[in-house]
CSV table of N, CA and C in Angstrom, one decimal:
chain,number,residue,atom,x,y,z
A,21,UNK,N,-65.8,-210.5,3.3
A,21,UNK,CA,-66.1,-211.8,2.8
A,21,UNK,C,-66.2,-212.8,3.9
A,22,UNK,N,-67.0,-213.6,3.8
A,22,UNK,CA,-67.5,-214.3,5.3
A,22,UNK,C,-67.4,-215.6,4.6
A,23,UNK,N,-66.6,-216.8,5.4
A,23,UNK,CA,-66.5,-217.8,4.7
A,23,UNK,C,-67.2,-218.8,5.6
A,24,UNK,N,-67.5,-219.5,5.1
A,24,UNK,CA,-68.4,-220.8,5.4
A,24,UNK,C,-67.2,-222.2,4.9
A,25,UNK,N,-67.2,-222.6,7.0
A,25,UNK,CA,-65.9,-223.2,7.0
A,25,UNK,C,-66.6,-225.2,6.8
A,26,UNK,N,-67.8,-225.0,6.5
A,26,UNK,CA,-68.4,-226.3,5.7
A,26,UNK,C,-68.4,-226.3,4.7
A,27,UNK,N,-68.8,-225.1,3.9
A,27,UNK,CA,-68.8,-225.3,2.5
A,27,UNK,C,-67.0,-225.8,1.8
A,28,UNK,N,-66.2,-225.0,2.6
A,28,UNK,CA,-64.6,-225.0,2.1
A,28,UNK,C,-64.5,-226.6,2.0
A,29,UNK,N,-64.7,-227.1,4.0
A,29,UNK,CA,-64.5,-228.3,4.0
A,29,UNK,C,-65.0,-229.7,2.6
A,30,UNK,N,-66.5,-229.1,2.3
A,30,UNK,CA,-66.9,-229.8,1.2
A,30,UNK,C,-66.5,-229.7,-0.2
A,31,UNK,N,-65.7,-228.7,-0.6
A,31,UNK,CA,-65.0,-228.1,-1.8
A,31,UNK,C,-63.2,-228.9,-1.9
A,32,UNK,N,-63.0,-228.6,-0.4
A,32,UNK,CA,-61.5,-228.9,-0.8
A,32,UNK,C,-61.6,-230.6,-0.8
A,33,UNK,N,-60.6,-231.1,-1.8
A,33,UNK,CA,-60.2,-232.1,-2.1
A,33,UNK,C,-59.6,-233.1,-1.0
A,34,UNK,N,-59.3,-234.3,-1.2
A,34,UNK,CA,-58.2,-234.8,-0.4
A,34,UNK,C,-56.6,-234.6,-0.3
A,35,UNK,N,-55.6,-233.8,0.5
A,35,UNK,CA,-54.5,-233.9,0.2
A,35,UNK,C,-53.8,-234.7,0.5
A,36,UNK,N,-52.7,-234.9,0.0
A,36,UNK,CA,-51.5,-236.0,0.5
A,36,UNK,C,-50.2,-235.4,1.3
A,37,UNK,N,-50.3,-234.1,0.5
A,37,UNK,CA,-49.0,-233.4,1.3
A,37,UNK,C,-49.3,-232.1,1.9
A,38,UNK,N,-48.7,-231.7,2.7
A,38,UNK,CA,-48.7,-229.7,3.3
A,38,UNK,C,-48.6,-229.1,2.5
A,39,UNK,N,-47.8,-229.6,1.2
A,39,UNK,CA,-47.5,-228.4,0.0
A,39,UNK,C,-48.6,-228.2,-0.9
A,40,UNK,N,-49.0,-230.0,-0.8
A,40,UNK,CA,-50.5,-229.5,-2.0
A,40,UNK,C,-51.2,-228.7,-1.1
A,41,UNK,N,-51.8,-229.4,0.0
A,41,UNK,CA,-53.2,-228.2,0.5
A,41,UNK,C,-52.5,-226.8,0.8
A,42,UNK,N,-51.4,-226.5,0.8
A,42,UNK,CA,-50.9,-225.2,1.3
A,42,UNK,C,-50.8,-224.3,-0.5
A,43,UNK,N,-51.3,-225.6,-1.6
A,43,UNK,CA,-51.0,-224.5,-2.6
A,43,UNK,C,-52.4,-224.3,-3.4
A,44,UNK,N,-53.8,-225.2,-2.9
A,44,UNK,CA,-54.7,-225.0,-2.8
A,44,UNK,C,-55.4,-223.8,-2.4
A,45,UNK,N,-55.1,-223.8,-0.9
A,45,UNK,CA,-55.4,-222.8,-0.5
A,45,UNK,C,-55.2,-221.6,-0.5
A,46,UNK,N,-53.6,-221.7,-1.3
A,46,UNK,CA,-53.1,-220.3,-2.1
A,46,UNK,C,-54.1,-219.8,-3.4
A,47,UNK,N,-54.0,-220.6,-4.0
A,47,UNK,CA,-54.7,-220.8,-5.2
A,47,UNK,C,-56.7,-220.5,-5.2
A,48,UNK,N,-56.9,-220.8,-4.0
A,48,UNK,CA,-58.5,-220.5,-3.9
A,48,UNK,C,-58.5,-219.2,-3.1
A,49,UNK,N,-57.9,-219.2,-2.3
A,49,UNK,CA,-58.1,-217.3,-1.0
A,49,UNK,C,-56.9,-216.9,-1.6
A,50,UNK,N,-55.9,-217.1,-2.4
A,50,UNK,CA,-54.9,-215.8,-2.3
A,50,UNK,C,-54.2,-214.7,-1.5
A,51,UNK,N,-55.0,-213.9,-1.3
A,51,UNK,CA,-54.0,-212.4,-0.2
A,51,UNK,C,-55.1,-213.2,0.8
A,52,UNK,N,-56.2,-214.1,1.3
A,52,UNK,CA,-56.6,-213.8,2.3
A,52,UNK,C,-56.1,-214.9,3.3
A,53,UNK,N,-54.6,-215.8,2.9
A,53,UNK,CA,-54.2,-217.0,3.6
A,53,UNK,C,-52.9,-216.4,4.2
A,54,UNK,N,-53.0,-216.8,5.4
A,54,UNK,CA,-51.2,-216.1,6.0
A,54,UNK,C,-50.5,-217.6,6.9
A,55,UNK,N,-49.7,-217.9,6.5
A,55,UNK,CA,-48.6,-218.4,7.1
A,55,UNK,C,-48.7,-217.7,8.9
A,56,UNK,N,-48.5,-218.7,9.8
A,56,UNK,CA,-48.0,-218.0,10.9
A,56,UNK,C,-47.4,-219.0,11.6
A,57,UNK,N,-46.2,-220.2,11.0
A,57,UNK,CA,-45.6,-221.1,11.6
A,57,UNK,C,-46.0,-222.4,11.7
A,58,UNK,N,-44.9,-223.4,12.7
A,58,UNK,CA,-45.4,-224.9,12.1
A,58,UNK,C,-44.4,-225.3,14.1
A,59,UNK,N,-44.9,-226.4,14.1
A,59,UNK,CA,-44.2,-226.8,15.4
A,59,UNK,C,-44.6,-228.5,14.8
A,60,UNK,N,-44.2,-229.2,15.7
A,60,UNK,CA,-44.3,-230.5,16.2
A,60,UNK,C,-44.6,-230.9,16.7
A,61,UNK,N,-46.0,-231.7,16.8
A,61,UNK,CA,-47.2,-232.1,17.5
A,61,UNK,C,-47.2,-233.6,17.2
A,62,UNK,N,-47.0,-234.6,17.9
A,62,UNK,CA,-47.2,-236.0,18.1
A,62,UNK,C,-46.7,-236.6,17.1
A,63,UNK,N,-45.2,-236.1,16.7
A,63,UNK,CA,-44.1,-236.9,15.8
A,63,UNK,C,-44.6,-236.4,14.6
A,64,UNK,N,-45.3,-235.1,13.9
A,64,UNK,CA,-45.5,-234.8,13.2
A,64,UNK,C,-45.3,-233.4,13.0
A,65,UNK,N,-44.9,-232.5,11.8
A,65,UNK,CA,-44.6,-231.1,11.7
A,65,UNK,C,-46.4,-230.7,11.2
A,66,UNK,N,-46.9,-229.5,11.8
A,66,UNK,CA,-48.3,-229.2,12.2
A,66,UNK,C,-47.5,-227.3,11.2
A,67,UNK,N,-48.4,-227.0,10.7
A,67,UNK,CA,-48.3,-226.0,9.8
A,67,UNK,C,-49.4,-224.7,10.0
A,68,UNK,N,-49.7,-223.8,10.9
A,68,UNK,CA,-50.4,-222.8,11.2
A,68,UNK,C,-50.8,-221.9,10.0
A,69,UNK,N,-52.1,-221.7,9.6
A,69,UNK,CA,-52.2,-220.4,8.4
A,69,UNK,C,-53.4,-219.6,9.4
A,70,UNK,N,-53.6,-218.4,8.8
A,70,UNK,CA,-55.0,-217.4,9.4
A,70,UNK,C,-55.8,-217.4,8.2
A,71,UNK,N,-57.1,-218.3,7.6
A,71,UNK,CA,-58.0,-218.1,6.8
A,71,UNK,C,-58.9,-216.5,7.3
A,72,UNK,N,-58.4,-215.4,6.0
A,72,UNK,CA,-58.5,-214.0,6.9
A,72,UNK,C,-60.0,-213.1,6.4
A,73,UNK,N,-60.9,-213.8,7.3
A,73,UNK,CA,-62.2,-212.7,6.6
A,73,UNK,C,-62.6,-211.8,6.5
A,74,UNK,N,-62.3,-210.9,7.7
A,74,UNK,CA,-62.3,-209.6,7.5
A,74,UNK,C,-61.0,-208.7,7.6
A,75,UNK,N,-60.3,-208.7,6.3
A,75,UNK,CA,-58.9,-208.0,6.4
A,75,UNK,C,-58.8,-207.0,7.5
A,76,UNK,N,-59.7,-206.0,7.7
A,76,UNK,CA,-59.1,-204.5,8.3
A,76,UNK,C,-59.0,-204.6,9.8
A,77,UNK,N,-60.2,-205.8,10.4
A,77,UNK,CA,-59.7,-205.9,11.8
A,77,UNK,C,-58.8,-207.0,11.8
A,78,UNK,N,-58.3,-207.9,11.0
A,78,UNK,CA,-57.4,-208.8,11.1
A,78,UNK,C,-56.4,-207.8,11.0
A,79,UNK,N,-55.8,-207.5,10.1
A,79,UNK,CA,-54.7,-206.5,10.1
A,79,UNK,C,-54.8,-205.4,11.0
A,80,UNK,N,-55.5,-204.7,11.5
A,80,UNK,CA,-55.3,-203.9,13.1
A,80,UNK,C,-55.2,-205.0,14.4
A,81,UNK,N,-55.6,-206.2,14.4
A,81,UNK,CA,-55.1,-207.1,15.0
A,81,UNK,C,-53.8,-207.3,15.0
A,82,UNK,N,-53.5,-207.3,14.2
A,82,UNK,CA,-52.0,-208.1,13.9
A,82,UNK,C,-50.5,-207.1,13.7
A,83,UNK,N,-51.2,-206.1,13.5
A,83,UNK,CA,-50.5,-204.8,13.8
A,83,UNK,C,-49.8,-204.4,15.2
A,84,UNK,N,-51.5,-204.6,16.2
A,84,UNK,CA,-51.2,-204.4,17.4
A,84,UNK,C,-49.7,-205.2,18.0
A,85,UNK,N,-49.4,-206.4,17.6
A,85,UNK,CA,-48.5,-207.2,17.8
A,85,UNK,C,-47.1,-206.5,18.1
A,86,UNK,N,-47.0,-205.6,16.6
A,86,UNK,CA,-45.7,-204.8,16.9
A,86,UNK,C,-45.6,-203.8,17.8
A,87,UNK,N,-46.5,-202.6,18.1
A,87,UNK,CA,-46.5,-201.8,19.0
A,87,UNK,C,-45.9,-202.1,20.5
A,88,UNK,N,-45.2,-201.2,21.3
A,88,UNK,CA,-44.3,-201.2,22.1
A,88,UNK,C,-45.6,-201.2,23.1
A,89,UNK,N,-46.8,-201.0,23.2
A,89,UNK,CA,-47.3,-200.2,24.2
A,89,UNK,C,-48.3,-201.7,24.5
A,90,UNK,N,-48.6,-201.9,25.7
A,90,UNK,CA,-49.6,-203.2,25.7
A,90,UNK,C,-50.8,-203.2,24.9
A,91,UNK,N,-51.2,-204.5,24.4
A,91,UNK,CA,-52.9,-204.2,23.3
A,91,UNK,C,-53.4,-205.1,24.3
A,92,UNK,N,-54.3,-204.7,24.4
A,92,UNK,CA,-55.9,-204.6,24.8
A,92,UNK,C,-57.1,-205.4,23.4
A,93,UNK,N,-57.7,-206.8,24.0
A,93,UNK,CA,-58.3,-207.2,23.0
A,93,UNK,C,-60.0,-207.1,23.5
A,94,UNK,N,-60.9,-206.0,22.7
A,94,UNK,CA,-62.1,-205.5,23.8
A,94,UNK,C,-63.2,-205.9,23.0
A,95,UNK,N,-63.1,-206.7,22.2
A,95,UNK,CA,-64.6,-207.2,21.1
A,95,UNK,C,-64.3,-208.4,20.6
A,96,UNK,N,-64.9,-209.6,20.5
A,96,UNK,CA,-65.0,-210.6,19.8
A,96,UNK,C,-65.0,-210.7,18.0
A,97,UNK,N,-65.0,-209.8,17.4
A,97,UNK,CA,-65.3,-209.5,16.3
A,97,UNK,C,-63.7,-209.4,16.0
A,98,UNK,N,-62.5,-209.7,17.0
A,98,UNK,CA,-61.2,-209.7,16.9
A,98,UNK,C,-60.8,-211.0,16.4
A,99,UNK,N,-61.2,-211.8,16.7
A,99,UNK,CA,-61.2,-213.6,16.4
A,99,UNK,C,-62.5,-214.0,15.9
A,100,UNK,N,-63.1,-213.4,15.2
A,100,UNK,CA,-63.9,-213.7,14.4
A,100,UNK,C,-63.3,-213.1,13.1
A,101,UNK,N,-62.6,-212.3,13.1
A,101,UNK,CA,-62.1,-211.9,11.5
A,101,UNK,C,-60.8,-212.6,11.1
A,102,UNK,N,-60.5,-213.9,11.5
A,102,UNK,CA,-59.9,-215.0,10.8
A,102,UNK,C,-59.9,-216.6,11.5
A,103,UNK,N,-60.1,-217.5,10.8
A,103,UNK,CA,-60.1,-218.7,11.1
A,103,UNK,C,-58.8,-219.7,11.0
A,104,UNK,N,-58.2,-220.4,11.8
A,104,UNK,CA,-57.4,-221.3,11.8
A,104,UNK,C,-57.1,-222.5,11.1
A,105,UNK,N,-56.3,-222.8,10.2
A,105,UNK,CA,-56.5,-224.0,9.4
A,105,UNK,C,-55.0,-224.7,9.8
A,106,UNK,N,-54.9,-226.0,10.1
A,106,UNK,CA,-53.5,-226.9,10.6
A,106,UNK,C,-53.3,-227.6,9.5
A,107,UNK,N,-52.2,-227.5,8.8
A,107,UNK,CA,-52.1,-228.5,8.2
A,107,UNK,C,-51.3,-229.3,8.2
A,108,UNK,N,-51.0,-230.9,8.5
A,108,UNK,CA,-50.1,-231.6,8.7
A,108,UNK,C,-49.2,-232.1,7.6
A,109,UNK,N,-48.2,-232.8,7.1
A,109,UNK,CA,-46.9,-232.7,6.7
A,109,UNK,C,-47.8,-233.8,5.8
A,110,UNK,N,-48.6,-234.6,6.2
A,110,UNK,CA,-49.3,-235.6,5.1
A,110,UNK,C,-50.5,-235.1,4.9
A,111,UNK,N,-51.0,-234.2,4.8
A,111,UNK,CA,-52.1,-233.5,4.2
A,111,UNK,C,-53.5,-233.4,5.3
A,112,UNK,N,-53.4,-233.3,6.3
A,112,UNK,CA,-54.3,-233.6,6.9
A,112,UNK,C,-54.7,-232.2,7.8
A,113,UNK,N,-56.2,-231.7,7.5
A,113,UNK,CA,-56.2,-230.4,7.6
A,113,UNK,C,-57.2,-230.4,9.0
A,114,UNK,N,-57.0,-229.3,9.8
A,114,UNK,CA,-58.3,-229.1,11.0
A,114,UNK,C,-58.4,-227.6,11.0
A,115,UNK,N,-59.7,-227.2,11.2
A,115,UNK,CA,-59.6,-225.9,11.2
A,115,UNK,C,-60.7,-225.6,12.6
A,116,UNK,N,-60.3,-224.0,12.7
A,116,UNK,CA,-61.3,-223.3,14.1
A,116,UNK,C,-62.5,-223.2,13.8
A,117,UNK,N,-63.2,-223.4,14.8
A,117,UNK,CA,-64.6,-223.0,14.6
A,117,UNK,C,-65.1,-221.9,14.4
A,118,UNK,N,-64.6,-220.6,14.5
A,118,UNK,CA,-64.7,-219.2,14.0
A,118,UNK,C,-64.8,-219.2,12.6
């Protein structure tokens, strides 16, 4: 499934909080949204997800992570099989250009 990160942008609503757009986004991709942490970016908590298009190289991607032995990333088609969405603590979303 190949998502069209205009179309999303023109679909999803206005949020106010992290929790709403983070239960939107549950709610519309389900298994294809992943949490991967939140830091503090300019007096604000910043919330990392992977919008995941193509499961099987995302997941051999992400796999590679655990392995003991070094990975090697040898095709672009590695970060093209998920996109980046930030969401900030007042609702305020940016995503990758992938």
């Amino acid at each position: 499934m190949n998502f069209d990160i205009t179309e999303i942008i023109n679909e999803m609503p206005d949020f106010e909080s992290h929790e709403e757009a983070r239960s939107w986004f549950k709610k519309e991709y389900e298994d294809r949204i992943s949490y991967k942490g939140s830091e503090e970016v300019d007096g604000k908590r910043v919330h990392y997800y992977h919008l995941i298009k193509e499961p099987e190289s995302y997941r051999n991607y992400m796999e590679s992570f655990g392995k003991l032995q070094e990975h090697e990333i040898t095709h672009q088609d590695t970060f093209e099989s998920y996109s980046t969405i930030e969401i900030s603590e007042d609702g305020g979303i940016s995503f990758s250009l992938y």
